[in-house]
Amino acid sequence: MMSRTKSEQLFATALRYIPGGVNSPVRAFLAVGGQPFFVDKAKGARIWDVDGNEYVDYVGTWGPAILGHAHPRIIKAVQSAAANGTSFGIPNPFEVTMARLICSLVPSVQKVRMCNSGTESTMSAIRLARGFTKRDKIIKFDGCYHGHADSLLVKAGSGALSFGHPDSAGVPAAFTEHTIVLPFNEPAAVTAAFKANPGRIAGIIIEPVPGNAGLYLPKPGYLEFLREIAKSNDALLIFDEVMTGFRLARGGAQERFGITPDLTCFGKVIGGGLPVGAFGGRAEIMDCLAPLGPVYQAGTLSGNPIAMAAGIAALEELAATDAYAKLEQLGQALESGLKHAASAAGIPVQFNRCGSMFCAYFSGEPVHNLADAMKSDRERFKRYFHGMLNQGFYLAPSQFEAGFLSTAHTETDIEKTVQAVRKVLRQLG
Ligand SMILES: *Cc1c(COP(=O)(O)O)cnc(C)c1O
């Protein structure tokens, strides 16, 4: 067993001063039991905790670390930007470079506004869709996470067409009454919602490849169907690519699946590890934003020079290298290794993968949506998680989170991971 004494001491102090000891709930390890470790440093595909334990990292700060941790190009960009001042609150050249870069990599984006988190990007995109269409209702899907803005913290009601319910205390029901929550991968539910709300739906917001309830993929034709039904109802299709953007391809999930959304939300990879979000889309829609148009949106630190420099370095590095081919190869190796390990151990596992995102559900049935995901064996996952952690492999501390590969992972890392999985699954038996 690894010693985690220093982490335990830090957590005890953290619990006294920070609610739950953490600044974002999943970090508390509630879904797997035990306590989080505290990170001392990270480099490439590895992190070291304050007790000196080393882990191969498959969380990658929940997606941003696609080039591995402390990538030299990003560190250099951050250092040189910081030397010139940390924030100006008036335009800086990095903002222009970043906007041009995003528009060139993601053709559906003609104009883009930077903000500071994924939550801000989806919240603002929803407001913009409502302002542009002059309609109130939004369709979202059960199991898709779009950050913690009030109107998006909604879970499905009892019937498919009923209003969603707040998914958090402190969100008035009135704030969610315009959010229609539907099951993912079921076209008929969307058709029925449009029929029941003629001329009232501003848009559909979706994670094109949902990665916040584990990972599952859109069925063939599903995204095309959503594109078409939004268009024929004069509603906007909003792709929340906070997780998939610049990860599933240079141009995100929309490039991979060949779909053109009206608006796209970004975060995670786009900041190179700093707090950044962005949303963009067709110019006629984006021009409804203040100061040009009536939809208000703002941010004191938006377009921050250090954050822009880090994000630009990450996107340029990704665009200049064969990163996506490498990520695909690593993903394939991990997928075949884990599938073999699971069948050798006789444990039912659904291994879902899209490029460098993956999830192993402990379930005997295919997972296409949240209801399927909920059938997985969470007790088994807990033991698997801790087994892997004690072998030096850090997976997301919940059955309902995706894993992430980076270009810093190697074939050898994957082989060692698969060996550890074999051992841990055999012990689970
Ligand atoms: C992480 C995430 C968000 C929220 O981003 P934050 O930066 O955590 O606010 C929104 N949408 C998706 C799809 C995400 O994965």
Short mmCIF file of C-alpha atoms and ligand atoms in Angstrom, two decimals:
data_model
loop_
_atom_site.label_atom_id
_atom_site.label_comp_id
_atom_site.label_asym_id
_atom_site.label_seq_id
_atom_site.Cartn_x
_atom_site.Cartn_y
_atom_site.Cartn_z
CA MET A 1 0.00 0.00 0.00
CA MET A 2 1.16 3.50 -0.81
CA SER A 3 1.56 5.92 2.06
CA ARG A 4 -0.52 9.05 1.68
CA THR A 5 0.14 10.61 5.09
CA LYS A 6 0.82 14.13 3.84
CA SER A 7 -2.28 14.09 1.64
CA GLU A 8 -4.33 12.93 4.63
CA GLN A 9 -2.99 15.78 6.77
CA LEU A 10 -3.69 18.35 4.06
CA PHE A 11 -7.20 17.01 3.56
CA ALA A 12 -7.92 17.23 7.28
CA THR A 13 -6.97 20.91 7.22
CA ALA A 14 -8.83 21.50 3.94
CA LEU A 15 -12.00 20.08 5.48
CA ARG A 16 -11.88 22.79 8.14
CA TYR A 17 -11.66 25.69 5.71
CA ILE A 18 -13.12 24.53 2.37
CA PRO A 19 -16.59 22.96 2.07
CA GLY A 20 -15.94 19.24 1.66
CA GLY A 21 -12.25 20.03 1.43
CA VAL A 22 -12.42 20.65 -2.32
CA ASN A 23 -13.15 23.39 -4.83
CA SER A 24 -15.12 21.12 -7.19
CA PRO A 25 -17.18 18.21 -5.82
CA VAL A 26 -15.93 15.21 -7.84
CA ARG A 27 -12.44 15.74 -6.40
CA ALA A 28 -13.67 14.65 -2.97
CA PHE A 29 -13.74 10.94 -4.08
CA LEU A 30 -17.28 10.54 -2.66
CA ALA A 31 -18.22 8.20 -5.52
CA VAL A 32 -15.35 5.82 -4.76
CA GLY A 33 -14.79 6.32 -1.04
CA GLY A 34 -11.48 7.16 0.57
CA GLN A 35 -9.76 10.51 0.26
CA PRO A 36 -8.22 12.48 -2.57
CA PHE A 37 -4.47 12.78 -2.91
CA PHE A 38 -2.85 16.20 -3.22
CA VAL A 39 -0.70 16.84 -6.26
CA ASP A 40 2.83 18.11 -5.87
CA LYS A 41 3.75 18.25 -9.55
CA ALA A 42 2.89 16.84 -12.93
CA LYS A 43 4.89 16.25 -16.09
CA GLY A 44 3.86 14.53 -19.30
CA ALA A 45 1.48 11.65 -18.55
CA ARG A 46 2.52 11.48 -14.88
CA ILE A 47 1.56 13.14 -11.64
CA TRP A 48 3.27 12.93 -8.25
CA ASP A 49 1.44 13.40 -4.99
CA VAL A 50 2.82 15.24 -1.96
CA ASP A 51 3.92 11.91 -0.47
CA GLY A 52 6.08 11.21 -3.52
CA ASN A 53 3.84 8.54 -5.08
CA GLU A 54 3.85 8.48 -8.87
CA TYR A 55 0.76 7.86 -11.00
CA VAL A 56 0.09 7.47 -14.70
CA ASP A 57 -2.69 10.02 -15.15
CA TYR A 58 -5.82 9.24 -17.17
CA VAL A 59 -7.76 12.26 -15.92
CA GLY A 60 -5.55 14.91 -17.49
CA THR A 61 -7.15 17.67 -15.39
CA TRP A 62 -10.52 16.48 -16.86
CA GLY A 63 -9.46 17.03 -20.43
CA PRO A 64 -7.25 20.10 -20.81
CA ALA A 65 -3.93 18.21 -20.58
CA ILE A 66 -4.18 16.74 -24.09
CA LEU A 67 -0.46 17.38 -24.65
CA GLY A 68 0.43 16.01 -21.23
CA HIS A 69 1.25 18.11 -18.18
CA ALA A 70 3.71 21.02 -18.19
CA HIS A 71 4.23 20.90 -21.94
CA PRO A 72 7.37 22.98 -22.66
CA ARG A 73 5.68 25.10 -25.34
CA ILE A 74 2.83 26.06 -23.00
CA ILE A 75 5.10 26.73 -20.02
CA LYS A 76 7.30 29.00 -22.13
CA ALA A 77 4.28 30.90 -23.50
CA VAL A 78 2.88 31.40 -19.98
CA GLN A 79 6.20 32.60 -18.58
CA SER A 80 6.85 35.11 -21.32
CA ALA A 81 3.26 36.45 -21.26
CA ALA A 82 3.30 36.79 -17.45
CA ALA A 83 6.48 38.86 -17.57
CA ASN A 84 4.54 41.56 -19.45
CA GLY A 85 1.68 41.81 -16.98
CA THR A 86 -1.07 39.48 -15.84
CA SER A 87 -4.24 41.35 -16.88
CA PHE A 88 -5.09 44.58 -18.67
CA GLY A 89 -8.89 44.79 -19.03
CA ILE A 90 -8.42 46.33 -22.48
CA PRO A 91 -7.65 44.49 -25.72
CA ASN A 92 -4.35 42.63 -26.11
CA PRO A 93 -2.96 41.05 -29.30
CA PHE A 94 -3.27 37.46 -28.00
CA GLU A 95 -7.07 37.79 -28.19
CA VAL A 96 -6.92 38.44 -31.92
CA THR A 97 -4.54 35.54 -32.52
CA MET A 98 -6.77 33.23 -30.49
CA ALA A 99 -9.97 34.26 -32.28
CA ARG A 100 -8.40 33.81 -35.72
CA LEU A 101 -7.01 30.45 -34.70
CA ILE A 102 -10.37 29.14 -33.47
CA CYS A 103 -12.18 30.39 -36.57
CA SER A 104 -9.62 28.75 -38.85
CA LEU A 105 -9.72 25.40 -37.03
CA VAL A 106 -13.51 25.26 -36.61
CA PRO A 107 -15.21 26.41 -39.83
CA SER A 108 -18.71 26.74 -38.29
CA VAL A 109 -17.28 29.48 -36.07
CA GLN A 110 -17.13 32.81 -37.89
CA LYS A 111 -16.88 34.91 -34.75
CA VAL A 112 -15.97 33.96 -31.21
CA ARG A 113 -16.16 35.51 -27.73
CA MET A 114 -13.73 34.41 -25.01
CA CYS A 115 -14.79 33.83 -21.41
CA ASN A 116 -13.30 32.11 -18.35
CA SER A 117 -14.91 28.68 -18.02
CA GLY A 118 -17.06 26.12 -19.76
CA THR A 119 -19.96 27.12 -17.51
CA GLU A 120 -19.76 30.71 -18.70
CA SER A 121 -19.63 29.60 -22.32
CA THR A 122 -22.80 27.48 -22.20
CA MET A 123 -24.68 29.98 -20.05
CA SER A 124 -23.85 32.75 -22.53
CA ALA A 125 -24.58 30.63 -25.61
CA ILE A 126 -28.04 29.83 -24.24
CA ARG A 127 -28.75 33.51 -23.58
CA LEU A 128 -27.55 34.34 -27.07
CA ALA A 129 -29.72 31.64 -28.67
CA ARG A 130 -32.74 32.98 -26.78
CA GLY A 131 -31.94 36.58 -27.71
CA PHE A 132 -31.37 35.75 -31.36
CA THR A 133 -34.50 33.62 -31.83
CA LYS A 134 -36.65 35.65 -29.40
CA ARG A 135 -37.81 32.33 -27.94
CA ASP A 136 -37.42 30.96 -24.41
CA LYS A 137 -37.32 27.16 -24.47
CA ILE A 138 -34.18 25.06 -24.64
CA ILE A 139 -33.87 21.32 -25.20
CA LYS A 140 -31.11 19.53 -23.31
CA PHE A 141 -30.43 15.82 -22.82
CA ASP A 142 -30.39 13.73 -19.71
CA GLY A 143 -26.81 12.90 -18.74
CA CYS A 144 -25.31 15.80 -20.70
CA TYR A 145 -23.54 18.26 -18.40
CA HIS A 146 -23.20 21.86 -19.45
CA GLY A 147 -21.68 23.42 -16.37
CA HIS A 148 -23.45 24.73 -13.29
CA ALA A 149 -25.61 27.60 -14.61
CA ASP A 150 -29.13 27.58 -13.12
CA SER A 151 -31.18 26.85 -16.24
CA LEU A 152 -28.92 23.93 -17.22
CA LEU A 153 -28.84 22.18 -13.84
CA VAL A 154 -31.97 20.30 -14.70
CA LYS A 155 -32.90 16.65 -14.69
CA ALA A 156 -35.67 14.91 -16.58
CA GLY A 157 -39.23 15.14 -15.28
CA SER A 158 -41.44 12.08 -14.93
CA GLY A 159 -42.81 12.07 -18.47
CA ALA A 160 -40.74 12.70 -21.57
CA LEU A 161 -42.58 15.94 -22.30
CA SER A 162 -42.87 17.32 -18.81
CA PHE A 163 -40.70 20.17 -17.58
CA GLY A 164 -37.34 19.36 -16.08
CA HIS A 165 -36.76 19.64 -12.34
CA PRO A 166 -33.89 21.54 -10.72
CA ASP A 167 -30.95 19.22 -10.15
CA SER A 168 -29.62 21.32 -7.27
CA ALA A 169 -31.03 23.03 -4.23
CA GLY A 170 -31.06 26.77 -4.71
CA VAL A 171 -32.34 26.66 -8.28
CA PRO A 172 -35.93 27.96 -8.34
CA ALA A 173 -38.27 25.74 -10.35
CA ALA A 174 -39.20 28.85 -12.34
CA PHE A 175 -35.62 29.07 -13.63
CA THR A 176 -35.83 25.62 -15.17
CA GLU A 177 -39.36 25.69 -16.53
CA HIS A 178 -38.08 26.62 -19.98
CA THR A 179 -35.61 23.73 -20.09
CA ILE A 180 -36.96 20.57 -21.73
CA VAL A 181 -34.93 17.50 -20.74
CA LEU A 182 -35.00 14.51 -23.11
CA PRO A 183 -33.25 11.14 -23.30
CA PHE A 184 -30.14 11.04 -25.50
CA ASN A 185 -30.16 9.04 -28.74
CA GLU A 186 -33.97 9.00 -29.04
CA PRO A 187 -35.13 11.06 -32.05
CA ALA A 188 -38.85 10.53 -31.38
CA ALA A 189 -38.61 12.45 -28.08
CA VAL A 190 -37.17 15.47 -29.88
CA THR A 191 -39.80 15.37 -32.61
CA ALA A 192 -42.52 15.25 -29.95
CA ALA A 193 -41.00 18.18 -28.03
CA PHE A 194 -40.96 20.39 -31.13
CA LYS A 195 -44.52 19.37 -31.90
CA ALA A 196 -45.68 20.22 -28.37
CA ASN A 197 -43.93 23.63 -28.39
CA PRO A 198 -44.42 25.13 -31.84
CA GLY A 199 -42.39 28.30 -32.42
CA ARG A 200 -41.18 28.35 -28.80
CA ILE A 201 -37.91 26.41 -28.84
CA ALA A 202 -34.82 28.61 -29.12
CA GLY A 203 -32.35 25.80 -29.47
CA ILE A 204 -30.98 22.37 -28.68
CA ILE A 205 -27.84 22.14 -26.56
CA ILE A 206 -25.96 18.87 -26.67
CA GLU A 207 -22.62 17.27 -25.95
CA PRO A 208 -22.16 15.65 -29.38
CA VAL A 209 -20.28 12.84 -27.62
CA PRO A 210 -21.48 12.91 -24.00
CA GLY A 211 -18.53 12.55 -21.63
CA ASN A 212 -20.05 13.57 -18.32
CA ALA A 213 -21.89 10.35 -17.46
CA GLY A 214 -19.01 8.12 -18.46
CA LEU A 215 -18.86 8.12 -22.25
CA TYR A 216 -21.34 7.11 -24.92
CA LEU A 217 -21.62 7.88 -28.58
CA PRO A 218 -24.38 9.30 -30.75
CA LYS A 219 -26.04 6.57 -32.80
CA PRO A 220 -25.48 6.86 -36.57
CA GLY A 221 -27.73 9.58 -37.99
CA TYR A 222 -28.69 11.05 -34.60
CA LEU A 223 -26.63 14.25 -34.85
CA GLU A 224 -27.74 14.67 -38.49
CA PHE A 225 -31.34 14.33 -37.32
CA LEU A 226 -30.85 17.03 -34.66
CA ARG A 227 -29.22 19.33 -37.22
CA GLU A 228 -32.19 18.91 -39.53
CA ILE A 229 -34.99 19.24 -36.98
CA ALA A 230 -33.43 22.37 -35.45
CA LYS A 231 -33.10 23.95 -38.86
CA SER A 232 -36.62 23.16 -39.99
CA ASN A 233 -37.98 24.70 -36.77
CA ASP A 234 -35.78 27.83 -36.93
CA ALA A 235 -34.12 26.77 -33.69
CA LEU A 236 -30.36 26.81 -33.11
CA LEU A 237 -28.21 23.72 -32.71
CA ILE A 238 -25.64 24.38 -29.98
CA PHE A 239 -22.76 21.94 -29.68
CA ASP A 240 -21.24 21.96 -26.22
CA GLU A 241 -17.71 21.00 -27.21
CA VAL A 242 -16.14 22.07 -23.93
CA MET A 243 -14.81 18.51 -23.61
CA THR A 244 -14.69 17.33 -27.25
CA GLY A 245 -13.42 20.56 -28.84
CA PHE A 246 -9.84 20.25 -30.14
CA ARG A 247 -9.81 16.75 -28.64
CA LEU A 248 -11.78 14.47 -30.96
CA ALA A 249 -10.24 16.19 -33.99
CA ARG A 250 -8.62 19.53 -34.79
CA GLY A 251 -12.13 20.82 -35.47
CA GLY A 252 -13.74 18.88 -32.61
CA ALA A 253 -16.69 16.47 -32.74
CA GLN A 254 -18.32 18.56 -35.47
CA GLU A 255 -15.39 17.80 -37.77
CA ARG A 256 -15.33 14.13 -36.78
CA PHE A 257 -19.06 13.67 -37.43
CA GLY A 258 -19.40 16.20 -40.27
CA ILE A 259 -22.09 18.35 -38.63
CA THR A 260 -22.31 22.16 -38.73
CA PRO A 261 -23.85 23.55 -35.53
CA ASP A 262 -25.04 27.16 -35.26
CA LEU A 263 -23.16 27.83 -32.03
CA THR A 264 -20.31 25.98 -30.33
CA CYS A 265 -19.08 26.16 -26.73
CA PHE A 266 -15.45 25.56 -25.83
CA GLY A 267 -13.36 25.20 -22.68
CA LYS A 268 -10.81 22.74 -21.29
CA VAL A 269 -8.26 22.11 -24.11
CA ILE A 270 -8.66 25.67 -25.39
CA GLY A 271 -7.02 27.08 -22.25
CA GLY A 272 -3.95 24.85 -22.18
CA GLY A 273 -4.68 24.28 -18.47
CA LEU A 274 -5.62 27.85 -17.60
CA PRO A 275 -9.21 28.96 -16.89
CA VAL A 276 -10.66 29.67 -20.35
CA GLY A 277 -13.95 29.22 -22.15
CA ALA A 278 -15.26 30.48 -25.48
CA PHE A 279 -18.38 30.37 -27.57
CA GLY A 280 -18.75 31.13 -31.24
CA GLY A 281 -20.74 30.54 -34.36
CA ARG A 282 -22.38 32.23 -37.30
CA ALA A 283 -21.55 35.93 -37.50
CA GLU A 284 -25.20 37.05 -37.70
CA ILE A 285 -25.87 35.29 -34.39
CA MET A 286 -22.67 36.39 -32.65
CA ASP A 287 -23.31 40.01 -33.65
CA CYS A 288 -26.34 40.02 -31.34
CA LEU A 289 -23.86 40.21 -28.42
CA ALA A 290 -23.09 43.48 -26.64
CA PRO A 291 -21.64 45.91 -27.63
CA LEU A 292 -23.07 45.35 -31.14
CA GLY A 293 -26.38 43.84 -30.12
CA PRO A 294 -28.86 43.55 -27.24
CA VAL A 295 -27.59 40.31 -25.60
CA TYR A 296 -25.41 41.22 -22.63
CA GLN A 297 -22.26 39.26 -21.87
CA ALA A 298 -19.02 40.43 -20.28
CA GLY A 299 -15.95 39.42 -18.25
CA THR A 300 -13.26 41.40 -16.39
CA LEU A 301 -10.65 38.70 -17.03
CA SER A 302 -12.00 37.47 -20.40
CA GLY A 303 -9.24 37.27 -23.00
CA ASN A 304 -6.65 37.30 -20.23
CA PRO A 305 -3.18 37.48 -21.81
CA ILE A 306 -1.64 34.57 -19.89
CA ALA A 307 -4.63 32.32 -20.51
CA MET A 308 -4.68 33.27 -24.20
CA ALA A 309 -0.95 32.63 -24.54
CA ALA A 310 -1.33 29.17 -22.98
CA GLY A 311 -4.32 28.30 -25.15
CA ILE A 312 -2.68 29.52 -28.35
CA ALA A 313 0.43 27.45 -27.59
CA ALA A 314 -1.73 24.35 -27.03
CA LEU A 315 -3.81 24.81 -30.19
CA GLU A 316 -0.78 25.60 -32.35
CA GLU A 317 1.07 22.56 -31.05
CA LEU A 318 -1.98 20.36 -31.76
CA ALA A 319 -2.40 21.81 -35.25
CA ALA A 320 1.28 21.44 -36.13
CA THR A 321 1.71 17.80 -35.10
CA ASP A 322 0.16 14.40 -35.82
CA ALA A 323 -1.39 14.51 -32.35
CA TYR A 324 -4.79 13.13 -33.35
CA ALA A 325 -3.37 10.13 -35.21
CA LYS A 326 -1.24 9.33 -32.18
CA LEU A 327 -4.18 9.70 -29.78
CA GLU A 328 -6.25 7.37 -31.95
CA GLN A 329 -3.50 4.73 -31.93
CA LEU A 330 -3.10 4.92 -28.18
CA GLY A 331 -6.88 4.75 -27.79
CA GLN A 332 -7.06 1.63 -29.94
CA ALA A 333 -4.27 -0.05 -27.98
CA LEU A 334 -5.97 0.74 -24.67
CA GLU A 335 -9.34 -0.44 -25.98
CA SER A 336 -8.14 -3.81 -27.23
CA GLY A 337 -6.00 -4.38 -24.14
CA LEU A 338 -8.81 -3.60 -21.71
CA LYS A 339 -11.37 -5.65 -23.63
CA HIS A 340 -9.05 -8.67 -23.55
CA ALA A 341 -8.33 -8.16 -19.87
CA ALA A 342 -12.04 -7.98 -19.05
CA SER A 343 -12.95 -11.10 -21.01
CA ALA A 344 -9.97 -13.01 -19.56
CA ALA A 345 -11.23 -12.13 -16.07
CA GLY A 346 -14.81 -13.01 -17.04
CA ILE A 347 -16.08 -9.61 -15.89
CA PRO A 348 -18.73 -7.88 -18.02
CA VAL A 349 -17.38 -4.52 -19.15
CA GLN A 350 -18.68 -2.12 -21.80
CA PHE A 351 -15.69 -0.25 -23.10
CA ASN A 352 -16.84 2.89 -24.92
CA ARG A 353 -14.28 5.01 -26.72
CA CYS A 354 -14.14 7.92 -29.10
CA GLY A 355 -10.56 8.92 -30.03
CA SER A 356 -8.75 9.77 -26.80
CA MET A 357 -11.87 9.69 -24.58
CA PHE A 358 -12.99 6.43 -22.99
CA CYS A 359 -15.07 4.81 -20.28
CA ALA A 360 -15.19 1.25 -18.96
CA TYR A 361 -18.67 0.57 -17.58
CA PHE A 362 -19.06 -2.48 -15.38
CA SER A 363 -22.19 -3.60 -17.17
CA GLY A 364 -23.26 -6.46 -19.38
CA GLU A 365 -25.39 -4.28 -21.66
CA PRO A 366 -24.39 -1.69 -24.26
CA VAL A 367 -24.47 1.92 -23.00
CA HIS A 368 -26.13 4.49 -25.29
CA ASN A 369 -27.57 6.93 -22.77
CA LEU A 370 -27.83 7.81 -19.08
CA ALA A 371 -30.38 5.11 -18.26
CA ASP A 372 -28.04 2.45 -19.68
CA ALA A 373 -25.07 3.93 -17.81
CA MET A 374 -26.96 3.76 -14.52
CA LYS A 375 -27.14 -0.04 -14.82
CA SER A 376 -23.41 -0.40 -14.22
CA ASP A 377 -22.01 -1.97 -11.06
CA ARG A 378 -20.69 0.96 -9.03
CA GLU A 379 -19.45 -1.19 -6.15
CA ARG A 380 -17.22 -3.07 -8.57
CA PHE A 381 -16.03 0.21 -10.05
CA LYS A 382 -15.00 1.45 -6.58
CA ARG A 383 -12.81 -1.59 -6.00
CA TYR A 384 -11.38 -1.33 -9.52
CA PHE A 385 -10.59 2.37 -9.03
CA HIS A 386 -8.72 1.82 -5.76
CA GLY A 387 -6.98 -1.26 -7.14
CA MET A 388 -5.68 0.77 -10.08
CA LEU A 389 -4.74 3.73 -7.87
CA ASN A 390 -2.64 1.50 -5.64
CA GLN A 391 -0.88 0.15 -8.73
CA GLY A 392 -0.01 3.75 -9.69
CA PHE A 393 -2.74 4.45 -12.26
CA TYR A 394 -5.07 7.37 -11.66
CA LEU A 395 -8.50 6.96 -13.30
CA ALA A 396 -11.40 9.37 -12.84
CA PRO A 397 -12.83 8.76 -9.33
CA SER A 398 -16.34 7.92 -10.55
CA GLN A 399 -17.98 5.39 -12.84
CA PHE A 400 -19.70 8.33 -14.51
CA GLU A 401 -16.66 10.23 -15.76
CA ALA A 402 -14.64 9.78 -18.93
CA GLY A 403 -10.94 8.92 -19.09
CA PHE A 404 -8.53 10.95 -21.21
CA LEU A 405 -5.37 10.08 -23.10
CA SER A 406 -2.69 12.62 -23.93
CA THR A 407 0.04 12.72 -26.54
CA ALA A 408 2.48 12.24 -23.64
CA HIS A 409 1.21 8.71 -22.98
CA THR A 410 3.33 6.01 -24.62
CA GLU A 411 2.68 2.50 -25.91
CA THR A 412 4.64 1.29 -22.88
CA ASP A 413 2.36 3.21 -20.53
CA ILE A 414 -0.62 1.53 -22.17
CA GLU A 415 0.97 -1.93 -21.88
CA LYS A 416 1.70 -1.39 -18.20
CA THR A 417 -1.82 -0.10 -17.67
CA VAL A 418 -3.32 -3.17 -19.31
CA GLN A 419 -1.14 -5.42 -17.13
CA ALA A 420 -2.38 -3.61 -14.03
CA VAL A 421 -5.99 -3.90 -15.22
CA ARG A 422 -5.52 -7.66 -15.69
CA LYS A 423 -4.20 -8.00 -12.16
CA VAL A 424 -6.88 -5.80 -10.59
CA LEU A 425 -9.76 -7.44 -12.46
CA ARG A 426 -8.50 -10.91 -11.49
CA GLN A 427 -8.58 -9.83 -7.86
CA LEU A 428 -12.11 -8.44 -8.26
CA GLY A 429 -13.18 -11.77 -9.72
C1 LIG B 1 -16.47 20.57 -18.13
C2 LIG B 1 -17.66 20.85 -18.95
C3 LIG B 1 -18.42 22.02 -18.78
C4 LIG B 1 -18.16 23.00 -17.68
O1 LIG B 1 -16.91 23.60 -17.81
P1 LIG B 1 -16.26 24.31 -16.51
O2 LIG B 1 -15.01 24.91 -17.05
O3 LIG B 1 -16.04 23.22 -15.52
O4 LIG B 1 -17.22 25.33 -16.05
C5 LIG B 1 -19.46 22.25 -19.66
N1 LIG B 1 -19.75 21.39 -20.63
C6 LIG B 1 -19.05 20.24 -20.82
C7 LIG B 1 -19.41 19.33 -21.93
C8 LIG B 1 -17.99 19.94 -19.98
O5 LIG B 1 -17.34 18.77 -20.14
#
